[in-house]
Amino acid sequence: MADNTENKTAAFVYPRLCIAYFCEFAIWAAWASALSGFASGTLKFTSGEVSWLYCAIPFGAIIGPLFIGPLADRFFASQKVISVLHFLGGIALLACGYLCQTHQATFQLLMLLMLLSGICYMPTQGLLNSIVFKNLSKPSMGPYVFVFGTIGWIISCLLIAAFLGGEKSHNFFFVGGGFSIFLAIYSLTLPNTPPQGATSDGKKRNLIVSAFGLDAFKLFKDPAFAFFAICVFMASIPACGFYFVVQTPYLSQMGYPSPVALGTLNQFSEIFFMTALSVIVGLVGLKSVLLLGMFAWACRYVFFALPGYGVAPEYDFVFSIIGLLFHGFSYSFLYVGAYMYAEKKAPDNLKASVQSMMIFLLLGVGQVLGSKIYAPLADFNPPKVQNITVAVSQLHADEKELADLLATSVKTVDVPIPEWNESADSIIQYLDLAAQAKRLRGIKDDEGKHVDLGKLLEGQPLTQKNIDTIDEKNLVQDGVKISYGNNKELVASVHYTKENLKEICEKIAAGKTDYSLTRKDWLASQARDWKNIFTIPAIFIGIFFLAFLIFGQSPKDKK
């Protein structure tokens, strides 16, 4: 009878926990995939500023446990702490969206709010995990709850990409904030999980030591564990913290539609590899799993770099898709494999501390360093052509706003170069979820003039002769944001000229006039040198892969 009651209770608890886990990762996903493209493209933040914004989550993993963990351990039930944290974090994300909507967003304000969001968010993962394991009838059911976090990530990204403007709009902040506020309320309905007290094994626990798992550092006396921790930590630096900063800018600059939606291939593959992980560990062992994880990270960066090396250019898109699908392989085998390795090496009285230490190293310090290496790599590999300088006389805008610009000494302004979209018969165009969602709902694109060199050239390359055949009446772009003066901004229509196009082409062709440029050449000129940006992290990970292959050891089973 007791077993039947337990099973009924578990069946009732399971869907409630799944909903909580779905929302937990929908919050993170809402901004993780879109923020870099929005901050660099719309807000015009520097690569260094973008990388700092992505430090919000790892700083949360470093700072949050110090203040939040002891509160949940000593004084308050876990579900109540989760409620308060998600409410505060949700307000911070909504405030980010409001500042962007009202054109008041500055790097300093967004950084402060994102840091608050990260500090509130990261501790909720550990607290939610504790609720899951303490209220399921069997711990082995945990992965069946965790997989809903991956599903939440996918749904959140697809929603933003298809209906809310993707990385070009600030709406993702509202999605993340909305999920967070909902989870703040919903978490109060989760099973009560009271605090565990301030002592462990009859000994009073030190706040800082228990929060960061510092007592677990005594395991570094074991050379095998120390070498494992160092290799995994170093390999994690150019892993997730670096990858999520570069993902959307890379996909955007490669000219692929719906970068946020394409990024969900990461999570689709994660479902498969996460499910298969325990079986593979049983077959090859934890050392091999960690080596496969490092190898997978290096391989995915190689696939992202291949288009820049000109290897089989007709398969550039395929290479990028393969790189995305490697995410489940690389993330599950390196990060989850590391947690499993650490758990197996840790004595019973230090298991929780060892896990805290690994999260502190991999999701905290490792991700901060990973986020920060993007800036120097990006700055050393800038695009060839970012803007074109046009005369103020080529602008058409509201008379009052234009008069303000004309009153200055500015004679020329920098504007984006014209777009060259995928041809109408390309299958890739159907991956543009926003366009397909509008088509299915019968919504036409906003009226206004829009330059598309692909349509004007009708599949032909850009040459001096082809440029001369273009009617300049078709070279008008509406809704262009132009910055001038002291942080002033003007939205105008830009009338490009044939000479503007020739100037851009000569920059791309390094001064040559006998150029014949394709769409790929046009996009590559506006993109960073992703070949170098991905090759360097691949080599870095490869070094620690070889070191762990030669000197690393598998954890031995305890009798």
Coordinates of C-alpha atoms in Angstrom, one line a residue:
M1 CA 0.0 0.0 0.0
A2 CA 2.8 2.3 0.9
D3 CA 4.5 1.8 -2.5
N4 CA 1.2 2.6 -4.3
T5 CA 0.8 5.8 -2.4
E6 CA 4.4 6.8 -3.1
N7 CA 3.9 6.1 -6.8
K8 CA 0.7 8.2 -6.9
T9 CA 2.4 11.0 -5.1
A10 CA 5.3 10.9 -7.5
A11 CA 3.0 10.9 -10.5
F12 CA 1.3 14.0 -9.1
V13 CA 4.6 15.8 -8.3
Y14 CA 6.3 15.0 -11.6
P15 CA 4.2 17.2 -13.9
R16 CA 4.4 20.1 -11.5
L17 CA 8.2 19.9 -11.4
C18 CA 8.3 19.6 -15.2
I19 CA 6.5 22.9 -15.6
A20 CA 8.9 24.6 -13.2
Y21 CA 11.9 23.2 -15.0
F22 CA 10.4 24.3 -18.4
C23 CA 10.1 27.9 -17.2
E24 CA 13.5 27.8 -15.4
F25 CA 15.4 27.4 -18.7
A26 CA 12.9 29.4 -20.8
I27 CA 14.0 32.4 -18.8
W28 CA 17.7 31.9 -19.6
A29 CA 17.1 31.0 -23.2
A30 CA 15.0 34.2 -23.8
W31 CA 18.1 36.4 -23.7
A32 CA 21.0 34.1 -24.0
S33 CA 20.6 33.5 -27.8
A34 CA 19.4 37.0 -28.8
L35 CA 21.2 39.5 -26.6
S36 CA 24.6 39.4 -28.4
G37 CA 23.0 40.1 -31.8
F38 CA 20.7 42.8 -30.3
A39 CA 23.4 44.5 -28.3
S40 CA 26.0 44.6 -31.1
G41 CA 23.5 45.2 -34.0
T42 CA 20.8 47.5 -32.6
L43 CA 22.4 49.1 -29.5
K44 CA 25.8 49.3 -31.2
F45 CA 27.7 48.1 -28.1
T46 CA 31.3 47.2 -28.5
S47 CA 32.5 43.6 -28.5
G48 CA 33.9 44.2 -25.0
E49 CA 30.6 45.5 -23.7
V50 CA 28.7 42.6 -25.2
S51 CA 31.1 40.1 -23.5
W52 CA 30.5 41.9 -20.2
L53 CA 26.8 41.5 -20.5
Y54 CA 27.3 37.7 -20.9
C55 CA 29.2 37.6 -17.6
A56 CA 25.9 38.1 -15.8
I57 CA 25.2 34.4 -15.5
P58 CA 28.7 33.3 -14.5
F59 CA 29.0 36.2 -12.0
G60 CA 25.6 35.0 -10.7
A61 CA 27.2 31.5 -10.2
I62 CA 30.1 33.1 -8.3
I63 CA 28.3 35.7 -6.2
G64 CA 24.8 34.2 -5.7
P65 CA 25.7 31.1 -3.6
L66 CA 27.5 33.3 -1.1
F67 CA 24.3 35.1 -0.2
I68 CA 21.5 32.8 -1.3
G69 CA 22.7 29.3 -0.4
P70 CA 23.0 29.9 3.3
L71 CA 19.6 31.5 3.5
A72 CA 18.0 28.5 1.9
D73 CA 20.1 26.1 4.0
R74 CA 19.3 27.9 7.3
F75 CA 16.2 29.9 7.4
F76 CA 13.7 29.6 4.4
A77 CA 12.0 26.9 2.4
S78 CA 13.6 26.4 -1.0
Q79 CA 10.4 27.2 -3.0
K80 CA 9.9 30.5 -1.1
V81 CA 13.5 31.6 -1.9
I82 CA 13.0 30.6 -5.5
S83 CA 9.8 32.8 -5.6
V84 CA 11.5 35.9 -4.3
L85 CA 14.6 35.4 -6.5
H86 CA 12.6 35.0 -9.7
F87 CA 10.4 38.0 -8.9
L88 CA 13.4 40.2 -8.5
G89 CA 15.2 38.7 -11.5
G90 CA 12.0 39.1 -13.6
I91 CA 11.7 42.8 -12.7
A92 CA 15.3 43.3 -13.7
L93 CA 14.7 41.7 -17.2
L94 CA 11.5 43.7 -17.7
A95 CA 13.4 46.9 -16.8
C96 CA 16.0 46.0 -19.5
G97 CA 13.2 45.7 -22.0
Y98 CA 11.6 49.0 -20.9
L99 CA 14.9 50.9 -21.2
C100 CA 15.5 49.5 -24.7
Q101 CA 11.9 50.3 -25.8
T102 CA 12.2 53.9 -24.6
H103 CA 15.7 54.4 -26.1
Q104 CA 17.2 54.9 -22.6
A105 CA 19.4 51.8 -22.6
T106 CA 23.0 52.4 -21.8
F107 CA 25.7 49.8 -21.3
Q108 CA 26.0 50.7 -17.6
L109 CA 22.3 50.4 -16.9
L110 CA 21.9 47.1 -18.8
M111 CA 25.0 45.7 -17.1
L112 CA 23.7 46.5 -13.7
L113 CA 20.3 45.0 -14.4
M114 CA 21.7 41.9 -16.1
L115 CA 24.1 41.4 -13.1
L116 CA 21.1 41.6 -10.7
S117 CA 19.2 39.1 -12.9
G118 CA 22.2 36.7 -13.0
I119 CA 22.7 36.9 -9.2
C120 CA 19.0 36.1 -8.7
Y121 CA 18.8 33.4 -11.4
M122 CA 21.8 31.1 -10.8
P123 CA 21.0 30.0 -7.2
T124 CA 17.5 29.0 -8.3
Q125 CA 18.9 26.2 -10.4
G126 CA 20.5 24.5 -7.4
L127 CA 17.4 25.1 -5.3
L128 CA 15.1 23.7 -7.9
N129 CA 17.3 20.7 -8.2
S130 CA 17.1 20.1 -4.5
I131 CA 13.3 20.2 -4.7
V132 CA 13.3 17.8 -7.6
F133 CA 15.5 15.2 -5.9
K134 CA 13.8 15.4 -2.5
N135 CA 10.3 15.0 -3.9
L136 CA 10.6 12.4 -6.6
S137 CA 10.1 8.8 -5.6
K138 CA 13.3 7.8 -7.4
P139 CA 16.3 10.0 -8.1
S140 CA 16.7 8.2 -11.4
M141 CA 13.5 10.1 -12.6
G142 CA 15.5 13.3 -12.4
P143 CA 16.6 13.4 -16.1
Y144 CA 13.0 13.0 -17.1
V145 CA 12.3 16.3 -15.3
F146 CA 15.5 18.0 -16.5
V147 CA 14.7 17.3 -20.2
F148 CA 11.8 19.8 -19.9
G149 CA 14.4 22.5 -19.3
T150 CA 15.8 21.8 -22.7
I151 CA 12.3 21.8 -24.2
G152 CA 11.6 25.2 -22.4
W153 CA 14.8 26.6 -24.0
I154 CA 13.7 25.5 -27.5
I155 CA 10.1 26.8 -27.2
S156 CA 11.3 30.2 -25.8
C157 CA 13.8 30.7 -28.6
L158 CA 11.3 29.6 -31.3
L159 CA 8.6 32.0 -29.9
I160 CA 11.0 34.9 -30.0
A161 CA 12.4 34.1 -33.5
A162 CA 9.0 33.5 -35.1
F163 CA 6.8 36.2 -33.5
L164 CA 8.7 38.7 -31.5
G165 CA 11.5 40.0 -33.8
G166 CA 14.3 37.7 -32.9
E167 CA 17.7 39.3 -32.1
K168 CA 16.6 42.6 -33.9
S169 CA 14.0 43.4 -31.2
H170 CA 14.1 44.0 -27.4
N171 CA 11.0 41.8 -26.9
F172 CA 13.2 38.9 -25.7
F173 CA 13.7 40.8 -22.4
F174 CA 9.9 40.8 -21.9
V175 CA 9.7 37.1 -22.6
G176 CA 12.4 36.3 -20.1
G177 CA 10.9 38.7 -17.5
G178 CA 7.4 37.3 -18.1
F179 CA 8.5 33.7 -17.6
S180 CA 10.4 34.7 -14.4
I181 CA 7.4 36.5 -12.9
F182 CA 5.2 33.5 -13.7
L183 CA 7.7 31.1 -12.1
A184 CA 7.9 33.4 -9.0
I185 CA 4.2 32.8 -8.5
Y186 CA 4.1 29.2 -9.6
S187 CA 7.0 28.1 -7.4
L188 CA 4.9 28.8 -4.3
T189 CA 2.7 25.8 -5.4
L190 CA 5.7 23.4 -5.5
P191 CA 6.2 20.8 -2.7
N192 CA 7.4 22.3 0.5
T193 CA 11.1 21.8 0.9
P194 CA 12.2 23.2 4.3
P195 CA 15.7 24.4 5.2
Q196 CA 18.1 21.6 6.3
G197 CA 19.7 23.5 9.2
A198 CA 23.1 25.1 9.9
T199 CA 25.0 22.0 10.8
S200 CA 26.3 18.9 9.0
D201 CA 27.5 15.8 10.8
G202 CA 27.2 17.7 14.1
K203 CA 29.6 20.4 13.0
K204 CA 28.8 24.0 12.4
R205 CA 29.1 24.9 8.7
N206 CA 31.1 27.9 7.6
L207 CA 29.0 30.1 5.3
I208 CA 31.7 30.9 2.7
V209 CA 33.2 27.4 2.8
S210 CA 29.8 25.7 2.3
A211 CA 28.5 28.2 -0.3
F212 CA 31.4 27.7 -2.7
G213 CA 32.4 24.1 -1.8
L214 CA 35.8 25.3 -0.7
D215 CA 36.2 22.3 1.7
A216 CA 36.2 20.2 -1.5
F217 CA 39.5 21.7 -2.5
K218 CA 41.2 19.2 -0.2
L219 CA 40.7 16.7 -3.0
F220 CA 43.4 18.5 -4.9
K221 CA 45.8 16.6 -2.7
D222 CA 45.0 13.7 -5.0
P223 CA 47.1 14.3 -8.2
A224 CA 44.7 12.5 -10.4
F225 CA 41.7 14.7 -9.2
A226 CA 43.8 17.8 -9.4
F227 CA 44.8 17.1 -13.0
F228 CA 41.2 16.3 -14.0
A229 CA 39.9 19.5 -12.5
I230 CA 42.6 21.7 -14.1
C231 CA 42.1 20.1 -17.6
V232 CA 38.3 20.3 -17.4
F233 CA 38.4 23.9 -16.1
M234 CA 40.8 25.1 -18.8
A235 CA 38.7 23.3 -21.5
S236 CA 35.6 25.0 -20.2
I237 CA 37.0 28.6 -20.7
P238 CA 36.5 28.6 -24.5
A239 CA 33.3 26.5 -24.2
C240 CA 29.9 27.7 -23.2
G241 CA 30.9 31.2 -21.9
F242 CA 32.5 31.9 -25.2
Y243 CA 30.1 30.1 -27.5
F244 CA 26.9 31.8 -26.4
V245 CA 28.4 35.2 -27.0
V246 CA 29.5 34.4 -30.6
Q247 CA 26.6 32.1 -31.7
T248 CA 24.1 34.7 -32.9
P249 CA 26.6 37.2 -34.5
Y250 CA 28.2 34.3 -36.3
L251 CA 25.0 33.0 -37.8
S252 CA 23.8 36.5 -38.6
Q253 CA 27.0 37.5 -40.4
M254 CA 27.0 34.3 -42.3
G255 CA 23.6 35.4 -43.8
Y256 CA 21.5 32.6 -42.3
P257 CA 17.9 33.5 -41.5
S258 CA 16.5 33.3 -37.9
P259 CA 19.8 32.9 -36.0
V260 CA 17.9 32.5 -32.7
A261 CA 15.7 29.7 -34.1
L262 CA 18.7 28.0 -35.7
G263 CA 20.4 28.1 -32.4
T264 CA 17.8 25.7 -31.0
L265 CA 19.5 22.9 -32.9
N266 CA 21.9 23.0 -29.9
Q267 CA 19.1 21.9 -27.6
F268 CA 17.5 19.4 -30.0
S269 CA 20.9 17.6 -30.1
E270 CA 21.2 18.0 -26.3
I271 CA 18.0 16.0 -25.7
F272 CA 19.5 13.0 -27.6
F273 CA 23.0 13.1 -26.1
M274 CA 21.9 13.8 -22.6
T275 CA 19.6 10.8 -22.8
A276 CA 22.4 8.6 -24.2
L277 CA 25.1 9.8 -21.8
S278 CA 24.6 7.2 -19.0
V279 CA 24.7 4.3 -21.5
I280 CA 27.9 5.6 -23.0
V281 CA 29.5 6.1 -19.6
G282 CA 28.8 2.5 -18.9
L283 CA 30.4 1.4 -22.2
V284 CA 33.5 3.5 -22.4
G285 CA 34.1 5.0 -18.9
L286 CA 34.2 8.6 -17.6
K287 CA 37.7 9.4 -18.8
S288 CA 36.7 8.6 -22.4
V289 CA 33.5 10.5 -22.0
L290 CA 35.4 13.6 -20.9
L291 CA 37.9 13.2 -23.8
L292 CA 35.0 12.9 -26.2
G293 CA 33.5 16.1 -24.7
M294 CA 36.7 18.1 -25.2
F295 CA 37.1 16.6 -28.7
A296 CA 33.6 17.6 -29.6
W297 CA 34.1 21.2 -28.6
A298 CA 37.2 21.4 -30.7
C299 CA 35.4 19.7 -33.7
R300 CA 32.4 22.0 -33.6
Y301 CA 34.7 25.1 -33.7
V302 CA 36.5 23.5 -36.6
F303 CA 33.2 23.1 -38.5
F304 CA 32.3 26.7 -37.8
A305 CA 35.7 27.8 -39.1
L306 CA 35.6 25.7 -42.3
P307 CA 33.7 28.3 -44.4
G308 CA 36.4 30.8 -43.7
Y309 CA 39.0 28.4 -45.1
G310 CA 37.1 28.0 -48.3
V311 CA 36.7 24.2 -47.9
A312 CA 33.8 23.0 -50.1
P313 CA 32.1 26.4 -50.1
E314 CA 28.8 24.9 -51.4
Y315 CA 28.6 23.1 -48.1
D316 CA 29.2 26.2 -45.8
F317 CA 25.6 26.1 -44.4
V318 CA 25.9 22.3 -43.8
F319 CA 29.2 22.8 -41.9
S320 CA 27.5 25.4 -39.7
I321 CA 24.5 23.1 -39.0
I322 CA 26.9 20.3 -38.0
G323 CA 28.6 22.7 -35.7
L324 CA 25.3 23.5 -34.0
L325 CA 24.3 19.9 -33.7
F326 CA 27.6 19.2 -31.9
H327 CA 26.4 21.2 -28.9
G328 CA 24.6 18.3 -27.2
F329 CA 27.6 16.1 -27.7
S330 CA 30.1 18.7 -26.4
Y331 CA 28.0 20.1 -23.5
S332 CA 26.7 16.8 -22.1
F333 CA 30.0 14.9 -22.3
L334 CA 32.2 17.7 -20.9
Y335 CA 30.1 19.4 -18.3
V336 CA 27.8 16.6 -17.2
G337 CA 30.6 14.2 -17.5
A338 CA 32.7 16.4 -15.2
Y339 CA 30.0 16.5 -12.6
M340 CA 29.8 12.6 -12.7
Y341 CA 33.5 12.3 -12.5
A342 CA 33.7 14.6 -9.5
E343 CA 30.8 12.8 -7.8
K344 CA 32.6 9.5 -8.2
K345 CA 35.9 10.8 -6.8
A346 CA 34.3 12.6 -3.8
P347 CA 33.8 11.0 -0.4
D348 CA 30.3 10.9 0.9
N349 CA 30.7 13.8 3.3
L350 CA 32.0 16.1 0.5
K351 CA 29.8 15.2 -2.4
A352 CA 27.7 18.4 -2.2
S353 CA 30.7 20.5 -1.7
V354 CA 32.5 19.0 -4.6
Q355 CA 29.5 19.7 -6.9
S356 CA 29.4 23.3 -5.6
M357 CA 33.1 23.7 -6.4
M358 CA 32.7 22.3 -9.9
I359 CA 29.8 24.7 -10.6
F360 CA 31.8 27.6 -9.2
L361 CA 34.8 26.7 -11.5
L362 CA 32.9 25.7 -14.7
L363 CA 29.8 27.8 -14.7
G364 CA 31.3 30.7 -12.7
V365 CA 35.0 31.4 -13.3
G366 CA 35.2 29.5 -16.5
Q367 CA 32.3 31.2 -18.1
V368 CA 33.5 34.7 -17.0
L369 CA 36.9 34.1 -18.7
G370 CA 35.2 32.5 -21.7
S371 CA 32.9 35.6 -22.2
K372 CA 35.9 37.9 -21.9
I373 CA 38.1 36.2 -24.6
Y374 CA 35.5 37.1 -27.2
A375 CA 36.3 40.8 -27.1
P376 CA 40.1 40.6 -28.1
L377 CA 39.4 37.9 -30.7
A378 CA 36.6 40.0 -32.2
D379 CA 38.6 43.2 -32.1
F380 CA 41.6 41.6 -33.8
N381 CA 39.4 40.2 -36.6
P382 CA 37.1 43.1 -37.6
P383 CA 35.0 43.2 -40.8
K384 CA 36.5 44.7 -44.0
V385 CA 33.5 46.9 -44.6
Q386 CA 31.0 47.9 -41.9
N387 CA 29.4 51.1 -43.2
I388 CA 29.5 53.4 -46.2
T389 CA 29.8 57.2 -45.9
V390 CA 27.1 59.2 -47.7
A391 CA 26.4 62.9 -48.0
V392 CA 23.7 64.4 -45.8
S393 CA 21.9 65.4 -49.0
Q394 CA 21.2 61.7 -49.6
L395 CA 19.0 61.5 -46.5
H396 CA 15.3 62.1 -46.3
A397 CA 13.7 62.4 -42.9
D398 CA 11.3 64.4 -40.7
E399 CA 12.0 68.0 -41.4
K400 CA 12.6 68.9 -37.8
E401 CA 15.0 66.1 -37.1
L402 CA 16.8 66.6 -40.4
A403 CA 17.1 70.4 -39.6
D404 CA 18.8 69.5 -36.4
L405 CA 21.4 67.5 -38.3
L406 CA 21.8 70.2 -40.9
A407 CA 22.4 72.7 -38.2
T408 CA 25.6 70.9 -37.2
S409 CA 28.9 70.9 -39.1
V410 CA 28.3 67.3 -40.2
K411 CA 28.4 67.0 -44.0
T412 CA 28.6 63.2 -44.2
V413 CA 27.2 60.3 -42.2
D414 CA 27.9 56.6 -41.9
V415 CA 25.1 54.2 -42.9
P416 CA 24.9 50.4 -43.3
I417 CA 25.7 49.1 -46.7
P418 CA 22.7 47.7 -48.8
E419 CA 21.4 44.2 -48.1
W420 CA 21.9 41.3 -50.4
N421 CA 19.4 38.6 -49.4
E422 CA 19.1 35.0 -50.3
S423 CA 17.6 34.3 -53.7
A424 CA 13.8 33.6 -53.8
D425 CA 14.3 30.0 -54.9
S426 CA 16.7 29.1 -52.1
I427 CA 15.5 26.5 -49.6
I428 CA 17.3 28.5 -46.8
Q429 CA 14.7 31.3 -47.1
Y430 CA 12.1 28.9 -45.6
L431 CA 14.1 28.8 -42.4
D432 CA 13.2 32.5 -41.7
L433 CA 10.6 31.7 -39.1
A434 CA 9.4 35.3 -38.7
A435 CA 8.7 35.6 -42.5
Q436 CA 6.9 32.2 -42.6
A437 CA 4.8 33.0 -39.5
K438 CA 3.7 36.3 -41.2
R439 CA 2.9 34.5 -44.4
L440 CA 0.8 31.9 -42.7
R441 CA -1.1 34.6 -40.8
G442 CA -1.6 36.6 -44.0
I443 CA 0.4 39.5 -42.7
K444 CA 2.3 41.5 -45.3
D445 CA 5.7 43.1 -44.6
D446 CA 5.7 46.7 -43.5
E447 CA 5.4 49.0 -46.4
G448 CA 8.5 51.0 -47.3
K449 CA 11.3 50.9 -49.7
H450 CA 13.9 48.2 -49.1
V451 CA 17.1 47.6 -51.1
D452 CA 17.8 44.0 -52.0
L453 CA 20.7 43.6 -54.3
G454 CA 19.8 40.0 -54.9
K455 CA 16.5 41.0 -56.5
L456 CA 18.0 44.0 -58.4
L457 CA 20.8 41.9 -59.9
E458 CA 18.5 38.9 -60.6
G459 CA 21.2 36.3 -59.7
Q460 CA 24.1 38.1 -61.4
P461 CA 27.3 39.0 -59.6
L462 CA 28.3 42.6 -58.8
T463 CA 30.5 44.1 -61.5
Q464 CA 30.9 47.6 -62.7
K465 CA 28.8 46.8 -65.8
N466 CA 26.0 45.3 -63.7
I467 CA 26.0 48.3 -61.3
D468 CA 25.5 50.7 -64.2
T469 CA 22.3 48.8 -65.2
I470 CA 20.7 49.4 -61.8
D471 CA 18.1 52.1 -61.7
E472 CA 19.0 54.4 -58.8
K473 CA 15.3 54.9 -57.9
N474 CA 15.5 51.3 -56.5
L475 CA 18.4 52.2 -54.2
V476 CA 16.4 53.7 -51.4
Q477 CA 16.3 52.2 -48.0
D478 CA 13.7 53.4 -45.4
G479 CA 14.0 53.3 -41.6
V480 CA 17.8 53.5 -41.4
K481 CA 19.1 54.6 -37.9
I482 CA 21.8 57.2 -38.1
S483 CA 23.9 58.3 -35.2
Y484 CA 25.5 61.8 -35.1
G485 CA 26.7 64.4 -32.6
N486 CA 26.6 63.6 -28.9
N487 CA 24.5 60.4 -28.8
K488 CA 21.9 61.8 -31.2
E489 CA 20.0 59.5 -33.5
L490 CA 18.0 60.1 -36.7
V491 CA 15.7 57.6 -38.5
A492 CA 15.9 58.4 -42.2
S493 CA 15.6 57.1 -45.7
V494 CA 18.9 56.7 -47.5
H495 CA 19.2 57.2 -51.3
Y496 CA 22.3 55.2 -52.3
T497 CA 24.1 56.0 -55.6
K498 CA 25.8 53.8 -58.0
E499 CA 29.1 55.4 -57.0
N500 CA 28.4 54.3 -53.4
L501 CA 28.1 50.7 -54.6
K502 CA 31.3 50.9 -56.7
E503 CA 33.1 52.3 -53.7
I504 CA 32.0 49.4 -51.5
C505 CA 33.0 46.9 -54.2
E506 CA 36.5 48.4 -54.6
K507 CA 37.0 48.1 -50.8
I508 CA 36.0 44.5 -50.9
A509 CA 38.1 43.8 -54.0
A510 CA 41.1 45.6 -52.4
G511 CA 41.1 48.4 -54.9
K512 CA 40.6 46.4 -58.0
T513 CA 38.1 47.6 -60.6
D514 CA 37.7 44.3 -62.5
Y515 CA 35.7 42.7 -59.6
S516 CA 32.9 40.2 -59.9
L517 CA 31.4 39.8 -56.4
T518 CA 28.9 37.2 -55.3
R519 CA 26.5 37.4 -52.3
K520 CA 29.0 35.3 -50.3
D521 CA 31.8 37.9 -51.0
W522 CA 29.3 40.7 -50.0
L523 CA 28.5 39.0 -46.7
A524 CA 32.1 38.0 -45.9
S525 CA 33.2 41.7 -46.2
Q526 CA 30.8 42.6 -43.4
A527 CA 31.6 39.7 -41.2
R528 CA 34.4 39.2 -38.7
D529 CA 37.2 36.8 -39.6
W530 CA 35.4 33.8 -38.0
K531 CA 38.1 31.5 -39.2
N532 CA 40.5 32.9 -36.7
I533 CA 37.9 33.5 -34.0
F534 CA 37.0 29.7 -33.9
T535 CA 40.4 28.2 -34.8
I536 CA 42.2 29.6 -31.7
P537 CA 39.7 28.2 -29.2
A538 CA 39.8 24.8 -31.0
I539 CA 43.6 24.7 -30.7
F540 CA 43.4 25.7 -27.0
I541 CA 40.9 22.9 -26.2
G542 CA 43.0 20.5 -28.2
I543 CA 46.0 21.1 -26.0
F544 CA 44.1 20.0 -22.9
F545 CA 42.5 17.1 -24.7
L546 CA 46.0 15.8 -25.5
A547 CA 47.1 16.4 -21.9
F548 CA 44.2 14.6 -20.4
L549 CA 44.5 11.8 -22.9
I550 CA 48.1 11.1 -21.9
F551 CA 48.1 11.8 -18.2
G552 CA 44.4 11.7 -17.1
Q553 CA 43.0 8.8 -15.1
S554 CA 39.5 7.3 -14.8
P555 CA 37.9 7.4 -11.3
K556 CA 38.0 4.1 -9.6
D557 CA 34.8 2.5 -8.3
K558 CA 34.6 2.5 -4.5
K559 CA 34.1 -1.0 -2.9

